[in-house]
Amino acid sequence: LISLGVHPIITFFMGHGRMSLESLAVLPVINSLVFIFRSFGLSYQEVGIAMMGEKFKNYNHLKTFAIGGGITSALLLIIIAFSPLSHFWFGTISGLNLDLTKFSALPLQIIAIMPGLTFFISFQRSIMVYSRNTSPITLATFIEVTSVVLILLFTITVFDIVGAVAATSALVLGRLAANFYLHFPYRRLIRRSL
């Protein structure tokens, strides 16, 4: 529920930001492309929980796969974001006009690492759930959403950054904050368990 509430907040801030119409037009298209690569990481939490085995028997294999999957999914999206493939996606497949296609480039480049961060947070969460220590997950989600809101507040109202750039920056920085917070309880659990 906490994380679902962030999307209307992002829309609200983008509507009050610079180039709001363009931002509101392209962000759903950017998110749909990013979601294709994030979906593998989103499903990895359940894989980690189901495949961990007794006493973290498969931890090293699952960790290796999470790192490889995160790097691969982020790299694939980075290649698209920093190459003419992004123009093909936005212009030809998504049907955006040339101006919106060009406008989408920077926000996509900013959010291109999100599939990797999604893999990593899903793996961290799987360790928490497997260990039956889920309160850090709730706090990490709260930190992520709060970070997104504060970053949007400052980037839109104080620095007057373009809405789509502010939104993608806030999403990435919020996820990094959640990953960083979860790292500490994750490490404590692993040290005790292995």
C-alpha positions as a LaTeX table, in Angstrom:
\begin{tabular}{lrrr}
\hline
Residue & $x$ (\AA) & $y$ (\AA) & $z$ (\AA) \\
\hline
Leu1 & 0.00 & 0.00 & 0.00 \\
Ile2 & 2.84 & 2.36 & 0.83 \\
Ser3 & 4.59 & 1.86 & $-2.51$ \\
Leu4 & 1.35 & 2.07 & $-4.52$ \\
Gly5 & 0.74 & 5.54 & $-3.10$ \\
Val6 & 3.88 & 6.91 & $-4.72$ \\
His7 & 2.51 & 6.88 & $-8.30$ \\
Pro8 & $-0.25$ & 9.47 & $-7.76$ \\
Ile9 & 2.28 & 11.62 & $-5.90$ \\
Ile10 & 4.69 & 11.47 & $-8.84$ \\
Thr11 & 1.86 & 12.43 & $-11.20$ \\
Phe12 & 0.88 & 15.34 & $-8.93$ \\
Phe13 & 4.41 & 16.75 & $-8.81$ \\
Met14 & 5.00 & 16.28 & $-12.54$ \\
Gly15 & 1.78 & 18.16 & $-13.21$ \\
His16 & 3.24 & 21.10 & $-11.32$ \\
Gly17 & 6.71 & 20.85 & $-12.82$ \\
Arg18 & 8.34 & 22.35 & $-15.86$ \\
Met19 & 7.23 & 20.79 & $-19.17$ \\
Ser20 & 4.42 & 19.03 & $-17.35$ \\
Leu21 & 2.43 & 17.93 & $-20.41$ \\
Glu22 & 5.45 & 16.36 & $-22.06$ \\
Ser23 & 6.46 & 14.71 & $-18.79$ \\
Leu24 & 2.99 & 13.29 & $-18.18$ \\
Ala25 & 2.91 & 12.03 & $-21.78$ \\
Val26 & 6.24 & 10.20 & $-21.76$ \\
Leu27 & 6.56 & 8.80 & $-18.23$ \\
Pro28 & 4.01 & 5.96 & $-18.75$ \\
Val29 & 5.81 & 5.00 & $-21.97$ \\
Ile30 & 9.18 & 5.03 & $-20.21$ \\
Asn31 & 7.78 & 3.04 & $-17.29$ \\
Ser32 & 6.36 & 0.38 & $-19.61$ \\
Leu33 & 9.77 & $-0.17$ & $-21.20$ \\
Val34 & 11.52 & $-0.24$ & $-17.83$ \\
Phe35 & 8.91 & $-2.66$ & $-16.49$ \\
Ile36 & 9.81 & $-5.22$ & $-19.16$ \\
Phe37 & 13.32 & $-5.41$ & $-17.67$ \\
Arg38 & 12.23 & $-4.96$ & $-14.03$ \\
Ser39 & 9.74 & $-7.83$ & $-14.18$ \\
Phe40 & 12.48 & $-10.45$ & $-13.89$ \\
Gly41 & 13.77 & $-8.81$ & $-10.72$ \\
Leu42 & 10.29 & $-8.37$ & $-9.28$ \\
Ser43 & 9.65 & $-12.09$ & $-9.48$ \\
Tyr44 & 13.02 & $-12.96$ & $-7.96$ \\
Gln45 & 11.85 & $-12.42$ & $-4.37$ \\
Glu46 & 9.59 & $-15.46$ & $-4.57$ \\
Val47 & 12.33 & $-17.47$ & $-6.26$ \\
Gly48 & 14.76 & $-16.60$ & $-3.46$ \\
Ile49 & 12.29 & $-17.62$ & $-0.77$ \\
Ala50 & 11.28 & $-20.87$ & $-2.46$ \\
Met51 & 14.78 & $-21.98$ & $-3.49$ \\
Met52 & 16.85 & $-20.97$ & $-0.43$ \\
Gly53 & 16.79 & $-24.48$ & 1.07 \\
Glu54 & 17.37 & $-25.42$ & 4.69 \\
Lys55 & 19.73 & $-23.17$ & 6.63 \\
Phe56 & 20.46 & $-20.96$ & 3.58 \\
Lys57 & 21.90 & $-23.93$ & 1.68 \\
Asn58 & 21.47 & $-22.29$ & $-1.74$ \\
Tyr59 & 22.31 & $-18.75$ & $-0.66$ \\
Asn60 & 25.52 & $-18.43$ & $-2.72$ \\
His61 & 23.86 & $-19.71$ & $-5.91$ \\
Leu62 & 20.89 & $-17.39$ & $-5.48$ \\
Lys63 & 23.14 & $-14.43$ & $-4.71$ \\
Thr64 & 25.27 & $-15.10$ & $-7.79$ \\
Phe65 & 22.16 & $-15.31$ & $-9.95$ \\
Ala66 & 20.75 & $-12.09$ & $-8.44$ \\
Ile67 & 23.98 & $-10.23$ & $-9.19$ \\
Gly68 & 24.18 & $-11.64$ & $-12.72$ \\
Gly69 & 20.50 & $-11.04$ & $-13.41$ \\
Gly70 & 20.64 & $-7.52$ & $-12.02$ \\
Ile71 & 23.70 & $-6.55$ & $-14.04$ \\
Thr72 & 22.36 & $-8.17$ & $-17.21$ \\
Ser73 & 18.90 & $-6.59$ & $-17.02$ \\
Ala74 & 20.35 & $-3.16$ & $-16.23$ \\
Leu75 & 22.96 & $-3.46$ & $-18.98$ \\
Leu76 & 20.37 & $-4.40$ & $-21.58$ \\
Leu77 & 18.26 & $-1.36$ & $-20.71$ \\
Ile78 & 21.34 & 0.88 & $-20.59$ \\
Ile79 & 22.25 & $-0.27$ & $-24.10$ \\
Ile80 & 18.77 & 0.65 & $-25.30$ \\
Ala81 & 18.79 & 3.97 & $-23.42$ \\
Phe82 & 22.13 & 5.15 & $-24.80$ \\
Ser83 & 21.71 & 3.96 & $-28.39$ \\
Pro84 & 19.39 & 4.61 & $-31.33$ \\
Leu85 & 17.28 & 1.70 & $-30.09$ \\
Ser86 & 15.56 & 4.13 & $-27.72$ \\
His87 & 14.41 & 6.23 & $-30.68$ \\
Phe88 & 13.12 & 3.09 & $-32.36$ \\
Trp89 & 11.21 & 2.08 & $-29.20$ \\
Phe90 & 9.70 & 5.49 & $-28.52$ \\
Gly91 & 9.15 & 6.62 & $-32.11$ \\
Thr92 & 8.22 & 3.43 & $-33.95$ \\
Ile93 & 6.88 & 0.98 & $-31.37$ \\
Ser94 & 5.32 & 3.45 & $-28.91$ \\
Gly95 & 4.25 & 5.95 & $-31.57$ \\
Leu96 & 5.59 & 9.12 & $-29.92$ \\
Asn97 & 6.30 & 12.06 & $-32.19$ \\
Leu98 & 9.90 & 13.16 & $-32.77$ \\
Asp99 & 9.86 & 15.84 & $-30.05$ \\
Leu100 & 8.55 & 13.46 & $-27.39$ \\
Thr101 & 10.96 & 10.77 & $-28.54$ \\
Lys102 & 13.89 & 13.15 & $-27.98$ \\
Phe103 & 12.35 & 14.32 & $-24.69$ \\
Ser104 & 12.21 & 10.70 & $-23.43$ \\
Ala105 & 15.92 & 10.05 & $-23.89$ \\
Leu106 & 17.29 & 11.63 & $-20.69$ \\
Pro107 & 14.65 & 10.26 & $-18.29$ \\
Leu108 & 15.21 & 6.76 & $-19.72$ \\
Gln109 & 18.97 & 7.10 & $-19.31$ \\
Ile110 & 18.48 & 8.13 & $-15.66$ \\
Ile111 & 16.17 & 5.22 & $-14.79$ \\
Ala112 & 18.07 & 2.60 & $-16.82$ \\
Ile113 & 19.73 & 1.10 & $-13.72$ \\
Met114 & 16.36 & 0.42 & $-12.06$ \\
Pro115 & 16.13 & $-3.24$ & $-13.24$ \\
Gly116 & 19.41 & $-3.99$ & $-11.46$ \\
Leu117 & 18.27 & $-2.26$ & $-8.28$ \\
Thr118 & 15.01 & $-4.21$ & $-8.44$ \\
Phe119 & 16.90 & $-7.52$ & $-8.59$ \\
Phe120 & 19.01 & $-6.53$ & $-5.61$ \\
Ile121 & 16.12 & $-5.36$ & $-3.42$ \\
Ser122 & 14.12 & $-8.46$ & $-4.28$ \\
Phe123 & 17.03 & $-10.62$ & $-3.16$ \\
Gln124 & 17.42 & $-8.60$ & 0.05 \\
Arg125 & 13.70 & $-8.93$ & 0.74 \\
Ser126 & 13.78 & $-12.67$ & 0.08 \\
Ile127 & 16.41 & $-13.05$ & 2.81 \\
Met128 & 14.26 & $-11.02$ & 5.21 \\
Val129 & 11.10 & $-13.02$ & 4.47 \\
Tyr130 & 12.94 & $-16.36$ & 4.59 \\
Ser131 & 14.30 & $-15.37$ & 8.03 \\
Arg132 & 10.85 & $-14.20$ & 9.16 \\
Asn133 & 12.20 & $-10.72$ & 9.86 \\
Thr134 & 9.95 & $-8.59$ & 7.67 \\
Ser135 & 9.82 & $-5.30$ & 9.60 \\
Pro136 & 12.92 & $-3.94$ & 7.77 \\
Ile137 & 11.06 & $-4.39$ & 4.47 \\
Thr138 & 8.26 & $-2.09$ & 5.63 \\
Leu139 & 10.73 & 0.50 & 6.88 \\
Ala140 & 12.75 & 0.29 & 3.65 \\
Thr141 & 9.58 & 0.88 & 1.62 \\
Phe142 & 8.72 & 3.86 & 3.82 \\
Ile143 & 12.25 & 5.24 & 3.33 \\
Glu144 & 11.95 & 4.76 & $-0.43$ \\
Val145 & 8.58 & 6.53 & $-0.71$ \\
Thr146 & 9.63 & 9.34 & 1.64 \\
Ser147 & 12.83 & 9.84 & $-0.36$ \\
Val148 & 10.88 & 9.99 & $-3.62$ \\
Val149 & 8.47 & 12.59 & $-2.21$ \\
Leu150 & 11.22 & 14.77 & $-0.73$ \\
Ile151 & 13.35 & 14.61 & $-3.88$ \\
Leu152 & 10.34 & 15.52 & $-6.03$ \\
Leu153 & 9.47 & 18.36 & $-3.67$ \\
Phe154 & 12.94 & 19.88 & $-3.95$ \\
Thr155 & 13.63 & 19.17 & $-7.62$ \\
Ile156 & 10.25 & 20.46 & $-8.82$ \\
Thr157 & 9.49 & 23.33 & $-6.45$ \\
Val158 & 12.98 & 24.58 & $-5.56$ \\
Phe159 & 15.18 & 23.71 & $-8.54$ \\
Asp160 & 12.49 & 23.78 & $-11.28$ \\
Ile161 & 13.78 & 20.60 & $-12.94$ \\
Val162 & 11.78 & 19.11 & $-15.82$ \\
Gly163 & 9.08 & 16.82 & $-14.38$ \\
Ala164 & 10.10 & 13.55 & $-16.09$ \\
Val165 & 13.76 & 14.08 & $-15.16$ \\
Ala166 & 12.81 & 14.85 & $-11.55$ \\
Ala167 & 10.51 & 11.80 & $-11.38$ \\
Thr168 & 13.01 & 9.30 & $-12.77$ \\
Ser169 & 15.78 & 10.74 & $-10.58$ \\
Ala170 & 13.55 & 10.49 & $-7.51$ \\
Leu171 & 12.59 & 6.89 & $-8.30$ \\
Val172 & 16.23 & 5.81 & $-8.69$ \\
Leu173 & 17.47 & 7.69 & $-5.62$ \\
Gly174 & 14.55 & 6.41 & $-3.55$ \\
Arg175 & 15.31 & 2.83 & $-4.55$ \\
Leu176 & 19.00 & 3.35 & $-3.76$ \\
Ala177 & 18.02 & 4.61 & $-0.30$ \\
Ala178 & 15.90 & 1.49 & 0.28 \\
Asn179 & 18.68 & $-0.80$ & $-0.98$ \\
Phe180 & 21.17 & 0.96 & 1.29 \\
Tyr181 & 18.93 & 0.69 & 4.35 \\
Leu182 & 18.16 & $-3.01$ & 3.77 \\
His183 & 21.85 & $-3.80$ & 3.36 \\
Phe184 & 22.46 & $-3.63$ & 7.13 \\
Pro185 & 19.74 & $-6.01$ & 8.41 \\
Tyr186 & 20.46 & $-8.25$ & 5.41 \\
Arg187 & 24.17 & $-8.47$ & 6.33 \\
Arg188 & 23.37 & $-9.14$ & 10.01 \\
Leu189 & 21.06 & $-12.02$ & 9.08 \\
Ile190 & 23.59 & $-13.52$ & 6.69 \\
Arg191 & 26.43 & $-13.31$ & 9.23 \\
Arg192 & 24.31 & $-15.09$ & 11.85 \\
Ser193 & 23.00 & $-17.72$ & 9.44 \\
Leu194 & 26.05 & $-18.79$ & 7.46 \\
\hline
\end{tabular}
